[in-house]
Amino acid sequence: MANGEMVMEPDSMPEALLAGIPVGGDRVRRHRLSTRLWHWLNAMTVTIMLMSGLMIFNAHPRLYWGQYGANPDTPWLEIGNAGGHGVLRIGSLALNTGMVLGLTRRPDGSLHATAFPGWMTIPTSYSLSDARMWHLAFALVLVAALLAYLVRSVINGHIRRDLAMRRGEWAPAHLWADIKQHALLRFPTGLAALKYNPLQKIAYGAVLFVMLPLVIATGTALSPGMDARLHWLVDVLGGRQSARSVHFLCAAGLVGFFAVHIAMVLLAGPINEVRSMITGWYVLPKERRAKAPAPGEEIAA
Amino acid sequence: MSGFNNSAILSRRRLLGMGTVGVGGLLLAGCDKINANPALRSILQGADDLHYPLQRGMLGRDTLAREFSPAQMSPVFRTNGNVTADTDAYRAHVADNFARWTLTVDGLVKTPLALPLAALMAMPQRSQITRHDCVEGWSAIGKWQGPQLGGILAMAGLLPAARYAVFHCADNFGTTPYYESIDLIEAFHPQSILAWRMNDQPLSVGHGAPIRLRVERQLGYKQAKYVMRVELRDTLAGLYGGKGGFWEDSTGYQWYAGI
Ligand code: HEM
C-alpha cells in the first residue's frame, strides 16, 4: 500500500465476492436520497445566488474594508473601465480585463459599461430589484436546505461515516500520496473507490462547514435589520463593508470549488459519477491491472 | 483539395462557434423569459415577503440599530437619489429658509397637526450616529438629530384603525412624487426620528432639507427626504401603486427593507 492504492489480484476476486466485498465493476449504493436531493437543490440554488449576486455587485462594483464605504472612500477592489477596455483594480494593481469585466460589447456592437456582463448575471440586463428578488428568495432556500441536510447527515451518520477524516488521513504522508494520485489523475478504483478520498473530504467539508455557512453569515451581516440583533456577527467580520467583501470572496471560493469539482467529475468518469448522484447507484471503477511483480517483490492487497 | 478541406473545417468551426453563441443566446433568452414569468415572480416575491415576519420575529420591537462614535463617521457622506425637489413651491421654501414650511400630520389621527420647523426643533431631541446602508451596497456613517417620530404621532393621537405611517415628500421622479411608508412598530421605534440636523449642521438640500425620516434598521430608500406630510393609514392599497413606496411601486424593491 506504499502508493496508497488498492491493488487486487484477479485471482482474489471471487474470494472477495464470496465475502460480500464489492470489487471493480460491481454496482454499489453510493449516495443516500438526502444527499442526492440536497446536492441538486443546492447546486441550482448556489448557481442562482451567484448569478443574481453578480448583478447586485454591478449596482456598486467596489469593495471596502471596515464599517462604511461609498464612492468618496477608497475601495480595495473595483471593476470599471478606462481607455476603451475593462479594468479590474485590486489595491494598486490594475488588470486589463478586455471586454469581459467592466466593459462589454452588446450584440449590436455598442459598448456597455457593466462590472459583470449579462451572460453571467440574473437577470441579463441591469435590474437591482429583480436580482434582489431572486437573491433574497433563494437565500431562504439555501439556508433551509443546508440546515436540513446537516441535521439529517448527523442523524444518519453521513458526516461521521463519509465526510469525517479517518485517523491517519490527516497524516502528511497520506495526504501527499493522495495529492500525487490526483495530480497523475489516477483516481481510486475497486474497493478504494467506495469512499471519498481525503482530498474529496477536505473539499466537501470546506463547502459544507466553512464556505456555505460563511456565505450565509456574511449575507446576514449585510442586513441592517439583523445587524441590530447580531452586533457581534458584524463585529467579528470587521464591519458591514468587510462583511460584504468577505461575502464576495466566499462566492469566489465557491466558484473555485465548482471549477475543480466539475473537472474532477469529468476526469473521474462523468456518466458514472453524475448517475450516482442522481440514482444513488455507482459502478466501482475496475482495478487497474497490476504490473507483473518482479520476483521476490510482494504485493500488498 | 486541401483548400476545400480547409474551408470545410473552417465552416464547421464557424458552425460550432455559431452553435455555441446560439445555444448561449437561447439559454440567456430562456433565463430572461423565466425572470419575466408572472407566476414565478409572484412566488419569488412571496418568498421575499417572508423576510418581514422572520426579522420581526427575531428583532423585537425596540432593538436598537448600532450607533457609532464621532471618530467612526464617514469623512464624506454622499448624496443619492434626488438631490433637490424640483418645484417652485420647494424653491420658495429654500429661499426663505423654511420659515413658512409646516409638517402636516393627518389621516387616521385624533388631532391633525401642522408643525412649523421651529416646533420640531423645540421638541425633545434625539441624536444618533448611525450607518446608512444603501440597497446598492455602499454604507456611510453620519450623525442625525431630530424629534422622535413616536412623540409627534403621540401628539396627534392615533385612531385605532391606523396601521401605517406614510411619508409624502416634496421631490418627484419625473411626475411621480416620492413617498415611503413604515409599520407602526418602526414608527414608534426609539431611533425613528425626523432629522433636521445632520453631522451637526442644518440638513442640506442634497440630503433632504428641511427634514428627513431616519428608520435605522432599514435600507436607504426608506429614509425619505423632503418630508412634507405624515399620513396615518389603515392600508397601503389605493395609494399610488399600492406597494407603499416610490421604489416599491416603480421597480419592485421590497417594502420591508430590513435586508
Ligand atoms: C452541475 C454541476 C455539478 C455536478 C455535475 C456535480 C457532481 C457531483 C458528484 C458526481 C458528486 C459525488 C462525487 C463522488 O461520488 O465521489 C458530488 C458531490 C458533492 N458536490 Fe457536486 N456537482 C455539481 C455542483 C455542485 C455545487 C454547485 C456544489 C456546491 C457549491 C456541489 C457540492 C458538492 C458536495 C458538498 C458534494 C459532497 C456531498 C456529500 O456527500 O455530502 N456540487 N457532486
Coordinates of N, CA, C and O in Angstrom, one line a residue, chain B residues 70-148:
Chain B
P70 N -18.1 59.5 17.1 CA -17.8 60.5 16.1 C -16.6 60.1 15.3 O -16.5 60.4 14.1
A71 N -15.6 59.4 15.9 CA -14.4 59.0 15.1 C -14.7 58.1 14.0 O -13.9 57.9 13.1
Q72 N -15.8 57.4 14.1 CA -16.1 56.3 13.1 C -16.9 56.9 11.9 O -17.3 56.1 11.0
M73 N -17.2 58.2 11.9 CA -18.0 58.7 10.8 C -17.3 58.8 9.5 O -16.1 58.9 9.4
S74 N -18.1 58.6 8.4 CA -17.6 58.8 7.1 C -17.0 60.2 6.9 O -17.7 61.1 7.2
P75 N -15.8 60.3 6.3 CA -15.3 61.7 6.0 C -16.3 62.5 5.1 O -16.5 63.7 5.4
V76 N -16.8 61.8 4.1 CA -17.8 62.4 3.2 C -19.0 61.6 3.1 O -18.9 60.4 2.9
F77 N -20.2 62.1 3.4 CA -21.4 61.4 3.3 C -22.1 61.7 1.9 O -22.5 62.8 1.7
R78 N -22.0 60.8 1.0 CA -22.5 61.1 -0.4 C -24.0 61.2 -0.4 O -24.7 60.7 0.5
T79 N -24.5 61.9 -1.4 CA -26.0 62.0 -1.6 C -26.4 60.9 -2.6 O -25.5 60.3 -3.2
N80 N -27.7 60.7 -2.7 CA -28.2 59.7 -3.6 C -29.6 60.0 -3.9 O -30.3 60.8 -3.2
G81 N -30.1 59.5 -5.0 CA -31.5 59.7 -5.4 C -31.6 61.2 -5.8 O -30.7 61.8 -6.4
N82 N -32.8 61.8 -5.5 CA -33.0 63.2 -5.8 C -32.1 64.0 -4.9 O -32.0 63.7 -3.7
V83 N -31.5 65.1 -5.4 CA -30.7 65.9 -4.6 C -31.3 67.3 -4.4 O -30.8 68.2 -3.8
T84 N -32.6 67.4 -4.9 CA -33.4 68.6 -4.6 C -34.8 68.2 -5.0 O -35.1 67.2 -5.7
A85 N -35.8 69.1 -4.6 CA -37.2 68.9 -5.0 C -37.4 70.0 -6.1 O -37.3 71.2 -5.8
D86 N -37.6 69.5 -7.3 CA -37.6 70.5 -8.4 C -39.0 71.1 -8.6 O -39.6 70.9 -9.7
T87 N -39.5 71.8 -7.6 CA -40.7 72.5 -7.8 C -40.6 74.0 -7.3 O -39.7 74.3 -6.5
D88 N -41.5 74.8 -7.8 CA -41.4 76.2 -7.4 C -41.7 76.4 -5.9 O -41.1 77.2 -5.2
A89 N -42.7 75.6 -5.4 CA -43.1 75.6 -4.0 C -41.8 75.3 -3.1 O -41.6 76.0 -2.1
Y90 N -41.1 74.3 -3.5 CA -39.9 73.9 -2.7 C -38.9 75.0 -2.8 O -38.3 75.3 -1.8
R91 N -38.6 75.5 -4.0 CA -37.6 76.5 -4.1 C -38.0 77.8 -3.3 O -37.1 78.4 -2.7
A92 N -39.3 78.1 -3.2 CA -39.7 79.2 -2.3 C -39.4 78.9 -0.9 O -38.9 79.8 -0.1
H93 N -39.6 77.6 -0.4 CA -39.2 77.3 1.0 C -37.7 77.4 1.2 O -37.3 77.9 2.3
V94 N -36.9 77.0 0.2 CA -35.5 77.1 0.4 C -35.1 78.5 0.5 O -34.3 78.9 1.4
A95 N -35.7 79.4 -0.4 CA -35.4 80.8 -0.4 C -35.6 81.5 0.9 O -34.8 82.3 1.4
D96 N -36.7 81.1 1.6 CA -36.9 81.8 2.9 C -36.6 80.9 4.1 O -37.1 81.0 5.2
N97 N -35.7 79.9 3.8 CA -35.1 79.1 4.9 C -36.2 78.3 5.7 O -36.1 78.1 6.9
F98 N -37.2 77.9 5.0 CA -38.3 77.0 5.5 C -39.1 77.7 6.6 O -39.7 77.1 7.5
A99 N -39.1 79.1 6.6 CA -39.7 79.8 7.7 C -41.2 79.6 7.6 O -41.9 79.7 8.6
R100 N -41.8 79.5 6.4 CA -43.2 79.3 6.3 C -43.6 77.8 6.1 O -44.8 77.5 5.8
W101 N -42.6 76.9 6.1 CA -42.9 75.5 5.9 C -43.5 74.9 7.1 O -43.2 75.3 8.3
T102 N -44.5 74.0 6.9 CA -45.0 73.2 8.1 C -45.1 71.7 7.7 O -45.3 71.4 6.5
L103 N -45.0 70.9 8.7 CA -45.2 69.5 8.5 C -46.6 69.1 8.8 O -47.1 69.4 9.9
T104 N -47.3 68.5 7.9 CA -48.7 68.1 8.1 C -48.7 66.7 8.7 O -48.0 65.8 8.2
V105 N -49.5 66.5 9.7 CA -49.7 65.1 10.3 C -51.2 64.9 10.2 O -51.9 65.6 10.9
D106 N -51.6 64.0 9.4 CA -53.1 63.8 9.2 C -53.4 62.4 8.9 O -52.6 61.5 9.1
G107 N -54.7 62.2 8.4 CA -55.1 60.8 8.2 C -55.8 60.3 9.4 O -56.6 61.0 10.1
L108 N -55.5 59.0 9.8 CA -56.2 58.4 10.9 C -55.6 58.9 12.3 O -55.1 58.1 13.0
V109 N -55.8 60.2 12.6 CA -55.3 60.7 13.8 C -56.5 61.5 14.5 O -57.4 61.9 13.8
K110 N -56.4 61.6 15.8 CA -57.5 62.4 16.5 C -57.3 63.9 16.2 O -58.3 64.5 16.0
T111 N -56.1 64.4 16.3 CA -55.9 65.8 16.1 C -54.9 66.0 14.9 O -53.7 65.8 15.2
P112 N -55.3 66.4 13.8 CA -54.4 66.7 12.7 C -53.4 67.9 13.1 O -53.9 68.8 13.8
L113 N -52.2 67.8 12.7 CA -51.2 68.8 13.1 C -50.6 69.5 11.9 O -50.5 68.9 10.8
A114 N -50.2 70.8 12.1 CA -49.4 71.5 11.2 C -48.2 72.1 12.0 O -48.4 73.1 12.7
L115 N -47.1 71.4 11.9 CA -45.9 71.8 12.8 C -44.9 72.6 12.0 O -44.3 72.0 11.1
P116 N -44.6 73.8 12.4 CA -43.5 74.5 11.8 C -42.2 73.9 12.2 O -42.1 73.2 13.2
L117 N -41.1 74.2 11.4 CA -39.8 73.6 11.6 C -39.4 74.0 13.1 O -38.8 73.2 13.8
A118 N -39.7 75.3 13.5 CA -39.3 75.7 14.8 C -39.9 74.8 15.9 O -39.2 74.5 16.9
A119 N -41.1 74.3 15.7 CA -41.8 73.5 16.7 C -41.0 72.1 16.7 O -40.8 71.6 17.8
L120 N -40.6 71.6 15.6 CA -39.9 70.3 15.6 C -38.5 70.5 16.3 O -38.1 69.6 17.0
M121 N -37.9 71.7 16.1 CA -36.6 71.9 16.8 C -36.8 72.1 18.3 O -35.9 71.8 19.0
A122 N -38.0 72.5 18.7 CA -38.2 72.8 20.1 C -38.6 71.5 20.9 O -38.5 71.5 22.1
M123 N -39.0 70.5 20.2 CA -39.4 69.2 20.8 C -38.1 68.6 21.4 O -37.0 68.8 21.0
P124 N -38.3 67.6 22.4 CA -37.2 66.8 22.8 C -36.5 66.2 21.7 O -37.1 65.7 20.7
Q125 N -35.2 66.2 21.7 CA -34.4 65.8 20.5 C -33.7 64.4 20.8 O -33.3 64.1 22.0
R126 N -33.5 63.7 19.8 CA -32.6 62.5 19.8 C -31.5 62.7 18.8 O -31.8 63.1 17.6
S127 N -30.3 62.5 19.2 CA -29.2 62.5 18.1 C -28.5 61.1 18.1 O -28.4 60.5 19.2
Q128 N -28.1 60.7 17.0 CA -27.6 59.3 16.8 C -26.6 59.3 15.7 O -26.8 59.9 14.6
I129 N -25.5 58.5 15.9 CA -24.6 58.3 14.8 C -24.8 56.9 14.3 O -24.5 56.0 15.0
T130 N -25.3 56.8 13.1 CA -25.7 55.5 12.6 C -25.1 55.3 11.2 O -24.6 56.2 10.5
R131 N -25.3 54.0 10.7 CA -24.8 53.7 9.4 C -25.9 53.6 8.4 O -26.9 52.9 8.7
H132 N -25.8 54.3 7.3 CA -26.8 54.4 6.3 C -26.4 53.3 5.3 O -25.3 53.4 4.7
D133 N -27.2 52.3 5.1 CA -26.9 51.2 4.1 C -27.8 51.3 2.9 O -29.0 51.1 3.0
C134 N -27.1 51.6 1.8 CA -27.9 51.7 0.5 C -28.2 50.4 0.0 O -27.4 49.4 0.1
V135 N -29.3 50.2 -0.7 CA -29.7 49.0 -1.4 C -28.6 48.6 -2.4 O -28.5 47.4 -2.7
E136 N -27.9 49.6 -2.9 CA -26.9 49.3 -3.9 C -25.7 48.6 -3.3 O -24.9 48.0 -4.0
G137 N -25.5 48.7 -2.0 CA -24.4 48.0 -1.4 C -23.4 48.9 -0.6 O -22.7 48.4 0.3
W138 N -23.4 50.2 -0.8 CA -22.5 51.1 -0.1 C -23.1 51.5 1.3 O -24.3 51.4 1.5
S139 N -22.2 51.9 2.2 CA -22.6 52.4 3.5 C -21.9 53.7 3.8 O -20.7 53.9 3.4
A140 N -22.6 54.6 4.6 CA -21.9 55.8 5.0 C -22.4 56.1 6.5 O -23.6 55.8 6.8
I141 N -21.5 56.5 7.3 CA -21.9 56.7 8.7 C -22.0 58.2 9.0 O -21.1 59.0 8.6
G142 N -23.2 58.6 9.5 CA -23.4 60.1 9.7 C -24.2 60.3 11.0 O -24.7 59.3 11.6
K143 N -24.2 61.5 11.4 CA -24.9 61.9 12.7 C -26.2 62.6 12.4 O -26.3 63.5 11.5
W144 N -27.3 62.1 13.0 CA -28.6 62.7 12.7 C -29.3 63.2 14.0 O -29.1 62.6 15.1
Q145 N -30.0 64.3 13.9 CA -30.7 64.8 15.1 C -32.1 65.3 14.7 O -32.3 65.9 13.7
G146 N -33.0 65.0 15.6 CA -34.4 65.5 15.4 C -35.3 64.9 16.4 O -34.9 64.1 17.2
P147 N -36.6 65.3 16.4 CA -37.6 64.8 17.4 C -37.9 63.4 17.0 O -37.9 63.0 15.8
Q148 N -38.3 62.5 18.0 CA -38.7 61.2 17.7 C -40.1 61.2 17.0 O -41.0 62.0 17.4

